[in-house]
Coordinates of C-alpha atoms in Angstrom, one line a residue:
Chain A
X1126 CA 119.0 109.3 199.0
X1127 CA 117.6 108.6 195.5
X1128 CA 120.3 107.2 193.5
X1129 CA 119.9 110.4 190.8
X1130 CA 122.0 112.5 188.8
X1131 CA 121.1 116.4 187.0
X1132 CA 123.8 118.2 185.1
X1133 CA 125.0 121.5 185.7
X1134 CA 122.7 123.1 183.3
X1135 CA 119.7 121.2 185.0
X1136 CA 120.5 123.2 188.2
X1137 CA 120.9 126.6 186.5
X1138 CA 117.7 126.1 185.2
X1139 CA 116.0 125.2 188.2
X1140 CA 117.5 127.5 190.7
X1141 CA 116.3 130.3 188.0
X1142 CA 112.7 129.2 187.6
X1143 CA 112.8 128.8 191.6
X1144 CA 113.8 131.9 192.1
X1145 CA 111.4 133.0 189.7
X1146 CA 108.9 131.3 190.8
X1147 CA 106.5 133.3 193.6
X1148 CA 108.9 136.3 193.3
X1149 CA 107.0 137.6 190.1
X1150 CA 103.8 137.1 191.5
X1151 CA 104.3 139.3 194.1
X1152 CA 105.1 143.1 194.6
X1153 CA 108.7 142.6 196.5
X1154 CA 110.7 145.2 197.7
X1155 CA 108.2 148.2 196.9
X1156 CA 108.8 149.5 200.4
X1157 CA 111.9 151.3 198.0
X1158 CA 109.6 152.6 196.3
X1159 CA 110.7 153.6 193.0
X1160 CA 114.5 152.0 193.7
X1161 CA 112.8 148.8 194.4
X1162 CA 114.5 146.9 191.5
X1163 CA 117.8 148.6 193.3
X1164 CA 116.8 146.8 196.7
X1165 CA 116.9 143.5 194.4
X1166 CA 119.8 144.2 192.9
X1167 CA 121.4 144.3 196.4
X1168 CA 119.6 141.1 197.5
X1169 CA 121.3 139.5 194.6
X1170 CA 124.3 140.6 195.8
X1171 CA 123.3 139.5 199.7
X1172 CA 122.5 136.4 197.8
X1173 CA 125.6 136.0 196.5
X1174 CA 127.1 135.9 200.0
X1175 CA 124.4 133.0 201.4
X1176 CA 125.1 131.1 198.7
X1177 CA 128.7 130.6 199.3
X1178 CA 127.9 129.9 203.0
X1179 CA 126.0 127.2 201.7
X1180 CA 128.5 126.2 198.9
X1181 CA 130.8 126.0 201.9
X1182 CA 129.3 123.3 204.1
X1183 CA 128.5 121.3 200.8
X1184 CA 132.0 121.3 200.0
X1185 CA 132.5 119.7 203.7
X1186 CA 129.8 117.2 202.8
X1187 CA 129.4 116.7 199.5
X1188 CA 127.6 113.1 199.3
X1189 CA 124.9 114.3 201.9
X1190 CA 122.0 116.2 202.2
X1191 CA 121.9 118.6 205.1
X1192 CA 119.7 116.6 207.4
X1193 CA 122.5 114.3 207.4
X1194 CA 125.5 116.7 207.5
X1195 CA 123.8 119.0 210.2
X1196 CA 123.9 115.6 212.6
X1197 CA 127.6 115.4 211.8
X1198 CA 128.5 119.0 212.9
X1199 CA 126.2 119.9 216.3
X1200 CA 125.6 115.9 216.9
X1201 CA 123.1 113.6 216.9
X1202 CA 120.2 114.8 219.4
X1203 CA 120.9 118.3 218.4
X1204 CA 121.5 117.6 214.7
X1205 CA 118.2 115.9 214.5
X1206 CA 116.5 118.6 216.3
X1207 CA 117.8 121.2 214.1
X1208 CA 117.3 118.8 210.9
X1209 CA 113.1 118.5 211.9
X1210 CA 112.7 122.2 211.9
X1211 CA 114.6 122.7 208.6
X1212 CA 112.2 120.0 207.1
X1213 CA 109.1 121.6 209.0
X1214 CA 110.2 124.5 207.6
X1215 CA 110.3 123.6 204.1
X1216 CA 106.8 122.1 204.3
X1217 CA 105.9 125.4 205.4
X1218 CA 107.8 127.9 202.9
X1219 CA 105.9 124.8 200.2
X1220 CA 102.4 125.8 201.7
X1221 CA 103.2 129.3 201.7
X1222 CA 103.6 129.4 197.7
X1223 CA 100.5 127.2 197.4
X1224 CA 98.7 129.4 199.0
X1225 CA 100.4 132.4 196.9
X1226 CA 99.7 130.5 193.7
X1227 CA 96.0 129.5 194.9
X1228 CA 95.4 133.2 196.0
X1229 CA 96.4 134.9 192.9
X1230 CA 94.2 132.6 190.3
X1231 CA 91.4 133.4 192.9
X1232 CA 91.8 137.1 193.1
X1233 CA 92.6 137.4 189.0
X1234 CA 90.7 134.8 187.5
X1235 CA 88.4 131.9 189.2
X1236 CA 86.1 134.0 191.6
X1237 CA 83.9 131.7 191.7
X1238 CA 86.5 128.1 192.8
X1239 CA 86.8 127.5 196.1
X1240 CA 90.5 127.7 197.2
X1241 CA 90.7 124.2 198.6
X1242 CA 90.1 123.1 195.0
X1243 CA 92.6 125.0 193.3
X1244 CA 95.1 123.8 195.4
X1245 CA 94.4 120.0 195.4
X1246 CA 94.8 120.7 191.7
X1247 CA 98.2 121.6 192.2
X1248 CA 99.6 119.6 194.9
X1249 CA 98.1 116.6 193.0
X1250 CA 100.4 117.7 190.2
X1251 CA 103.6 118.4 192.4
X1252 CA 102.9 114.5 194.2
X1253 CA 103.2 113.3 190.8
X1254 CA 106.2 114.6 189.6
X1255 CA 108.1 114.1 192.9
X1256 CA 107.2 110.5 192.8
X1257 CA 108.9 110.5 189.8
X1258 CA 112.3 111.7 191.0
X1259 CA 114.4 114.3 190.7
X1260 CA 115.9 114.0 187.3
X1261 CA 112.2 114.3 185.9
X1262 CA 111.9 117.6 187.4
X1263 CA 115.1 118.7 186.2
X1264 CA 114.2 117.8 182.5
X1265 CA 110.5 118.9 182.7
X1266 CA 112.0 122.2 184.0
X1267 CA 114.8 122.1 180.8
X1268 CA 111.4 121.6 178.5
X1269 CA 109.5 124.5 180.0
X1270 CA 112.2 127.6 180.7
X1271 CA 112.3 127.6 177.0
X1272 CA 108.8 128.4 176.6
X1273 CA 109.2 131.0 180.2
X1274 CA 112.2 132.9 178.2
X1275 CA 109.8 132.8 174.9
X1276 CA 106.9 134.4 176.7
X1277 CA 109.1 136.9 179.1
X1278 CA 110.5 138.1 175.7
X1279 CA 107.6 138.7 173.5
X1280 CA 105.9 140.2 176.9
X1281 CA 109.3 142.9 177.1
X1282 CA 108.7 143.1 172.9
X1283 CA 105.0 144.2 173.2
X1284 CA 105.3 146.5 176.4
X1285 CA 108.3 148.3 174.8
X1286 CA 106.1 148.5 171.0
X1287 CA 102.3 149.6 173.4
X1288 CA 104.8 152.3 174.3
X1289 CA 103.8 152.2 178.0
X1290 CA 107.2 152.4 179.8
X1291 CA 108.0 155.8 181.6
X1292 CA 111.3 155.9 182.7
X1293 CA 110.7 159.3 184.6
X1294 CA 108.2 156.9 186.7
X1295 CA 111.8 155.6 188.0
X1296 CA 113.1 159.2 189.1
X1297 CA 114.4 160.5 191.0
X1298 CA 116.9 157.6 192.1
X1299 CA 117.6 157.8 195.7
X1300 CA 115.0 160.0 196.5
X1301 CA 115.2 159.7 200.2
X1302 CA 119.0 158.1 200.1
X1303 CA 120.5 154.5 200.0
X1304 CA 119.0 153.9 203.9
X1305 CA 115.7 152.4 202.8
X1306 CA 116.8 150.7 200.1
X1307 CA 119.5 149.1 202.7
X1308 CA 116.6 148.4 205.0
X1309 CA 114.5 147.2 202.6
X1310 CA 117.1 144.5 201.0
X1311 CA 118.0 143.2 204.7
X1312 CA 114.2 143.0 205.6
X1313 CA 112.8 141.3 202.6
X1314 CA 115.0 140.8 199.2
X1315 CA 117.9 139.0 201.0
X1316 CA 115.9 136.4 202.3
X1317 CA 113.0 136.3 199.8
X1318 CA 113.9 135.3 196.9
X1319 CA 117.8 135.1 197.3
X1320 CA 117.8 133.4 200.8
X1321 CA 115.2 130.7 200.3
X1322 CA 117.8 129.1 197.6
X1323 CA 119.0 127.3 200.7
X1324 CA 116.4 124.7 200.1
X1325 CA 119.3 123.8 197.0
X1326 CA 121.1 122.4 199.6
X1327 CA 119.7 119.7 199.3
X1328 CA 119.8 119.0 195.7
X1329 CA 123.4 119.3 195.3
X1330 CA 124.7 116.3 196.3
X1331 CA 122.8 114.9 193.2
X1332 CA 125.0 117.3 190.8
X1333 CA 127.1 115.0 188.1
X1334 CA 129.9 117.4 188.5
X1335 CA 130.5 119.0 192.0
X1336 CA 133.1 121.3 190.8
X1337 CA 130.5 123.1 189.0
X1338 CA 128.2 124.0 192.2
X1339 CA 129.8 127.3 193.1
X1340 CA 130.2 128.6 189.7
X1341 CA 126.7 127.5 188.4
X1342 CA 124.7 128.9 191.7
X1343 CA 125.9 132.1 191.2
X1344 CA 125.6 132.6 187.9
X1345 CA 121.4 131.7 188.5
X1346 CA 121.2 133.8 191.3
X1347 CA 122.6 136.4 189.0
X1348 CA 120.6 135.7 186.1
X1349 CA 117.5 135.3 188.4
X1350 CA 118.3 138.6 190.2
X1351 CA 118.9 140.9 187.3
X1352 CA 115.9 139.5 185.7
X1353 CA 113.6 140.4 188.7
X1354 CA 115.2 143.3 188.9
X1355 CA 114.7 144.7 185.2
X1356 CA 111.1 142.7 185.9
X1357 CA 110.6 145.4 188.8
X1358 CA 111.5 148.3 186.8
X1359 CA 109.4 147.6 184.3
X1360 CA 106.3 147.4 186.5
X1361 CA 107.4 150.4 188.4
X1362 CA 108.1 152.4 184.9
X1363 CA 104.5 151.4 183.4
X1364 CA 102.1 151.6 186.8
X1365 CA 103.9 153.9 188.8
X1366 CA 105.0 153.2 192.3
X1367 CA 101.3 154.2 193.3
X1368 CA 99.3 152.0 191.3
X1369 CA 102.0 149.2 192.6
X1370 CA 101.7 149.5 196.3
X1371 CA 97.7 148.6 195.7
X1372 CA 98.1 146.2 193.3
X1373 CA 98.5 142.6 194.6
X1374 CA 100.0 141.2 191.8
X1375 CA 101.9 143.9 189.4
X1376 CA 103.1 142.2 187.0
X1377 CA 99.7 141.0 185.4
X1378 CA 98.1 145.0 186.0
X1379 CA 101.8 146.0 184.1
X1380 CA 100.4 142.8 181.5
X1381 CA 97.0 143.5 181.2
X1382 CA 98.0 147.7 180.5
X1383 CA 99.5 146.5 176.8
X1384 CA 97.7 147.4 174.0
X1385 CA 99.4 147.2 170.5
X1386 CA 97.3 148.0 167.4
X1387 CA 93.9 148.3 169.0
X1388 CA 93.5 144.5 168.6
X1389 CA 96.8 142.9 171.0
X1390 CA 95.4 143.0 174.6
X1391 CA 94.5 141.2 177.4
X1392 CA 97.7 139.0 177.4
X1393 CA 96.6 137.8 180.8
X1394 CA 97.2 134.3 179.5
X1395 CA 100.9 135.1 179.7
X1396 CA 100.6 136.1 183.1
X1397 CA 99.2 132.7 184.1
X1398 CA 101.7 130.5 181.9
X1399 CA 104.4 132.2 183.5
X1400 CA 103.6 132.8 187.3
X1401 CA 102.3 128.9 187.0
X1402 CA 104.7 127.4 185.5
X1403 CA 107.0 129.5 188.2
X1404 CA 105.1 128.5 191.2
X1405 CA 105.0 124.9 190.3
X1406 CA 109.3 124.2 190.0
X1407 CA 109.2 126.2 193.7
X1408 CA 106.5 124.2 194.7
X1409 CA 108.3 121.0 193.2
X1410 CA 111.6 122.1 194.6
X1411 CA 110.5 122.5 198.4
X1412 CA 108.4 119.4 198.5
X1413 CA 111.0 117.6 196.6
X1414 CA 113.5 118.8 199.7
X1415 CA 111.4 118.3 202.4
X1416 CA 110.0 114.6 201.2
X1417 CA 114.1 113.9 200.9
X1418 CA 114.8 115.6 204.1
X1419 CA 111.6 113.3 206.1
X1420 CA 112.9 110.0 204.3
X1421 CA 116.3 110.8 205.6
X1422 CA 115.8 111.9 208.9
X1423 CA 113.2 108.9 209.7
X1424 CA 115.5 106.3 207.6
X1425 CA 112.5 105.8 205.4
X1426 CA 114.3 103.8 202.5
X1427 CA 111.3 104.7 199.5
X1428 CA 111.3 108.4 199.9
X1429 CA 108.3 108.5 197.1
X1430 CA 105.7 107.1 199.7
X1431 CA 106.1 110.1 201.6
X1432 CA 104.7 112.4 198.6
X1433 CA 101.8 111.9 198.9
X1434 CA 100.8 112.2 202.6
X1435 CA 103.4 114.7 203.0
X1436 CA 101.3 116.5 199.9
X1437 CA 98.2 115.8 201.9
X1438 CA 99.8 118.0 204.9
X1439 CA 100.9 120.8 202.8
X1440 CA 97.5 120.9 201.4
X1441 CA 95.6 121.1 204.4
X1442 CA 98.2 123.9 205.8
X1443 CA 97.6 125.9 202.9
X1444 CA 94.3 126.6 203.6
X1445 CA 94.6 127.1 207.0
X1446 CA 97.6 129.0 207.2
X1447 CA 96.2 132.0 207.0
X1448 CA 92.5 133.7 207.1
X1449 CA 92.2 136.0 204.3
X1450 CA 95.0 136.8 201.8
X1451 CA 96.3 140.3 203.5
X1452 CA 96.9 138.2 206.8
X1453 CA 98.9 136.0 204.8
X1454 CA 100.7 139.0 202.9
X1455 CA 101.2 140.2 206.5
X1456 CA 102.7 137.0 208.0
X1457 CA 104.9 136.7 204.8
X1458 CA 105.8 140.2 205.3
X1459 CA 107.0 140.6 209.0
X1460 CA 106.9 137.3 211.2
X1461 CA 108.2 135.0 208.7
X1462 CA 110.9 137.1 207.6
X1463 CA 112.1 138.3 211.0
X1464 CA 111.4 134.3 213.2
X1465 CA 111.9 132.2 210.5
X1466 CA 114.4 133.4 207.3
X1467 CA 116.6 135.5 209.4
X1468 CA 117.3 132.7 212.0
X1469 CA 117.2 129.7 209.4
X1470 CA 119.0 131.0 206.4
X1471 CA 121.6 133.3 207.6
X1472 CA 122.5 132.3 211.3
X1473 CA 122.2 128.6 211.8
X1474 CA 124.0 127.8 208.5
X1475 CA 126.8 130.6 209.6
X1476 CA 127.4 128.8 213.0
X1477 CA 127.3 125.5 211.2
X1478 CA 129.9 126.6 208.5
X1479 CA 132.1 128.1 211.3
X1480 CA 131.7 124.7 213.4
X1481 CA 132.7 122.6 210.4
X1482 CA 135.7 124.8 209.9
X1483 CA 136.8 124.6 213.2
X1484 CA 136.0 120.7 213.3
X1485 CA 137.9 119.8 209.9
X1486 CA 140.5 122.2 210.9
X1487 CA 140.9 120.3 214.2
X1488 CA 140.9 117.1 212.2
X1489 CA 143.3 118.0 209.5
X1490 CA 146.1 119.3 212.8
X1491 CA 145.2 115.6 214.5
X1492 CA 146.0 114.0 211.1
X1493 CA 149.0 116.0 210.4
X1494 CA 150.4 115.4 213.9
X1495 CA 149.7 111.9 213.5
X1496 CA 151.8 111.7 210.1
X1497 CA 154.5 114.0 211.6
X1498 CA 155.9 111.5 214.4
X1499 CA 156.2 108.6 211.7
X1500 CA 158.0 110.7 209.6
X1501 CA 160.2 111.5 212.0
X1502 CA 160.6 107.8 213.6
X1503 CA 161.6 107.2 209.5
X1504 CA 164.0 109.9 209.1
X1505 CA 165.7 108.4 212.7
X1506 CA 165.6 104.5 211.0
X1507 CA 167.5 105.5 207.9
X1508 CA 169.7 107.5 209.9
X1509 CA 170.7 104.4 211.9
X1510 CA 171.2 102.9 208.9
Chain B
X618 CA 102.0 102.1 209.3
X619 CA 105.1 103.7 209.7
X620 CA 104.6 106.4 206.9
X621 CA 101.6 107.5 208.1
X622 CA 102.5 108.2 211.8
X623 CA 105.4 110.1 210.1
X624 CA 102.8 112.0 208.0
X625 CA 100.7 112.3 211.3
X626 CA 103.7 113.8 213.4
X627 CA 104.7 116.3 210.6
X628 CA 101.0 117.2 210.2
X629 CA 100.7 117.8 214.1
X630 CA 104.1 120.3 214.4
X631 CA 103.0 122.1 211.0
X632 CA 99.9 122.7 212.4
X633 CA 101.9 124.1 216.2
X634 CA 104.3 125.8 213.6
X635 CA 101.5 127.8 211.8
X636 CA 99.3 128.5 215.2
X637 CA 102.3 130.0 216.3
X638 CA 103.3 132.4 213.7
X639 CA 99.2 133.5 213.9
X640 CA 100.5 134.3 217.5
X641 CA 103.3 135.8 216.7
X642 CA 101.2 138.0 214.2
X643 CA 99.7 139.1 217.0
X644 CA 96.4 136.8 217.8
X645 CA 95.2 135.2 220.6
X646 CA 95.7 131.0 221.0
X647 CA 91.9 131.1 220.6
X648 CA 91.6 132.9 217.7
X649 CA 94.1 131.2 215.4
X650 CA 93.0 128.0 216.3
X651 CA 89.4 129.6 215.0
X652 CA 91.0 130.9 211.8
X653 CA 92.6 127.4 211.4
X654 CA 89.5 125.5 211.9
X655 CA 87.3 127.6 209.9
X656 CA 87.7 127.4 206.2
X657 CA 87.1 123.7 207.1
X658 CA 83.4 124.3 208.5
X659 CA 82.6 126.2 205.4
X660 CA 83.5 124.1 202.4
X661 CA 81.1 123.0 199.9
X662 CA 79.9 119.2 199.5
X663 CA 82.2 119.2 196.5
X664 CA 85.0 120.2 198.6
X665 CA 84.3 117.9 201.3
X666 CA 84.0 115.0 199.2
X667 CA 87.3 115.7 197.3
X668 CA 89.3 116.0 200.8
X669 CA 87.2 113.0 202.1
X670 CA 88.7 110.8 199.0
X671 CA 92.1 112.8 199.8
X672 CA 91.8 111.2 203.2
X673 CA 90.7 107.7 202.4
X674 CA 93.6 107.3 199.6
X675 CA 96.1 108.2 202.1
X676 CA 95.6 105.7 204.5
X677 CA 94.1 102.7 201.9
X678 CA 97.7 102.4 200.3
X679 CA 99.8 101.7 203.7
X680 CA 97.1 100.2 205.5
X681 CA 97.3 97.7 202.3
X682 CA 101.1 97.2 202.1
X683 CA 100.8 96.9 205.4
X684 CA 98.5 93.8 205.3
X685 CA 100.1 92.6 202.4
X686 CA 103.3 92.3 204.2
X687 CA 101.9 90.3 207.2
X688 CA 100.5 88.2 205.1
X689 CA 103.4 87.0 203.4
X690 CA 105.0 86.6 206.5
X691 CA 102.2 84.5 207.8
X692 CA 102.4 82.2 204.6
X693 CA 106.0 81.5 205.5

């Protein structure tokens, strides 16, 4: 492990802007239609839950990152099994938002760069700043989420002046009850965005102050869920659910909709600033993980040389991950969610949490019993005397 | 050497990982591997160039630590 420290505020701000990240790019949870910032809403609450199972194994292990801690609990062979698909599956989830991010500037704005270009671009950038280590991700991120909050609220300050929202684009609530909102939070919102924060598992060991974790995790996922949330409404108050289900990328068609004074429009610019800036701390954040995650697992002592054959890999996957962005969409959509999230964030890390109670409870009885007959064999000495 | 067999194995089970979700999605084994293979057969000489210096900078630094190494240890 990188000898590294971030501060609590260092996490906050990067579990938000990773959170952030592909989640405004895309239209989630419109399968609730017009209560689709409602199916968020619950997610975050979901979220809220996975977290603490999470919190709860790191407080078991707090100097090590999972591919470590994992071994402990089920063993070696099957530890190190289990580790090599969480790391494979971070590579993955990292190729998946470069493909996102690659897709999107494609589709909105460079019709005419290849794909494969656009993305070395990008990973190129991501090598580099994970060669550099973790604290200079955490205080790039601290540099540019006050430029994110600038933009997100002159954006809200010009859609509410263009006088675009229509709240009765939100009504009726509940049209066809709470059911497919419920189905839609435990098919997509609880795993993406809220779930996927299990790839902070292995950042917080580097935390300065490990009393903080559990406090400051929820609070992002909060502030991250509440603003998706609101950042759902508003789309679904200005375009309509309609317009939203055939729109790839909502937010920039709610964006590119303001007009203010006949002269303020086309503020796709913000779009990009935001969504890339977004995309790049996920991107930074999984990569970051899995490069830590291979260096551990292969006890590779200079985790940095991994960057940038690992970037290589994730590079070459993105392209070939999918055929066409709707096949991609689809995979995202219904096999990841249902083989890989569901499995890998919510029942693996259960059973581990429930192992490493029952192991540390074990331990703590062994201990105790241990202490118990010395006390006892003292209590008999000073009797005697 | 060592960090590019690592790379290599990753690379090899990402790519299993991927044909298998296409599978799961609901092709064939023949027609992901297609889909997989293709955007490679269509890329531009710009393209092809770019991931052809991606390649070569990949293995030039650990082929040269690796050298570098040995020869130290031949000096001593």
């Amino acid at each position: 492990m990188e000898k590294a420290k971030i501060s609590a505020y260092q996490l906050f701000i990067l579990i938000v802007l990773f959170e952030l990240g592909s989640a405004l790019l895309v239209p989630i949870a419109i399968e609730a239609n017009q209560d689709a910032w409602l199916a968020i809403l619950i997610g975050m609450v979901g979220g809220f839950c996975l977290y603490l199972v999470y919190h709860g194994l790191y407080s078991y292990y707090p100097d090590i990152p999972p591919t470590e801690y994992i071994q402990k609990i089920m063993g070696s062979f099957l530890g190190k099994i289990l580790a090599f698909i969480y790391v494979l599956y971070f590579i993955y989830l990292s190729a998946r938002v470069l493909r996102d991010f690659g897709e999107m500037l494609i589709t909105s704005f460079y019709w005419e760069t290849p794909l494969f270009i656009l993305n070395t671009l990008m990973v190129l950038l991501v090598i580099y700043t994970v060669r550099k280590g973790i604290e200079v991700l955490a205080r790039t991120s601290e540099l540019l989420f006050v430029l994110i909050f600038l933009l997100g609220v002159s954006v809200l300050f010009l859609i509410v002046v263009s006088g675009i929202i229509q709240i009765s684009y939100l009504e009726p609530v509940l049209e066809e009850g709470i059911k497919p909102v419920i189905k839609t939070t435990f098919t997509q919102t609880l795993y993406f965005p809220f779930g996927e924060v299990i790839i902070f598992a292995m950042i917080l060991p580097y935390l300065n102050r490990p009393e903080k974790v559990k406090r400051i995790g929820l609070l992002a996922i909060g502030f991250s869920g509440l603003i998706l949330a609101s950042v759902m409404a508003i789309n679904v108050s200005v375009l309509g659910v309609n317009n939203i289900t055939r729109s790839p990328f909502p937010l920039l068609s709610t964006i590119q909709t303001i007009e203010v004074a006949g002269f303020l429009e086309r503020l796709d610019v913000y779009f990009i600033l935001i969504t890339v800036i977004g995309v790049f701390f996920k991107m930074c954040v999984f990569f970051y993980a899995s490069v830590v995650g291979t260096a551990n697992l292969f006890k590779v002592k200079e985790s940095a040389r991994l960057a940038f054959p690992l970037g290589l890999a994730i590079l070459i996957l993105s392209i070939t991950i999918a055929s066409n962005f709707s096949e991609h969409v689809k995979e995202g959509l219904h096999v990841i969610t249902l083989y890989l999230h569901l499995p890998l964030q919510v029942i693996i890390p259960s059973l581990l949490l429930l192992i490493a109670f029952i192991k540390n409870k074990k331990k703590k009885s062994k201990h105790s019993k241990n202490l118990f007959p010395k006390r006892k064999y003292r209590l008999v000495e000073r009797d005697k005397k | 050497m060592k960090i590019i067999s690592i790379s290599f194995l990753m690379f090899v089970f990402l790519t299993v990982f991927s044909l298998c979700m296409d599978i799961l999605l609901g092709f064939d084994l023949n027609t992901s591997i297609n889909n997989a293979i293709r955007p490679f057969l269509v890329m531009e000489v710009t393209e092809k160039i770019i991931f052809f210096l991606l390649i070569v900078l990949m293995i030039v630094g650990p082929v040269r630590t690796f050298y570098n190494k040995r020869k130290k240890k031949q000096q001593r």
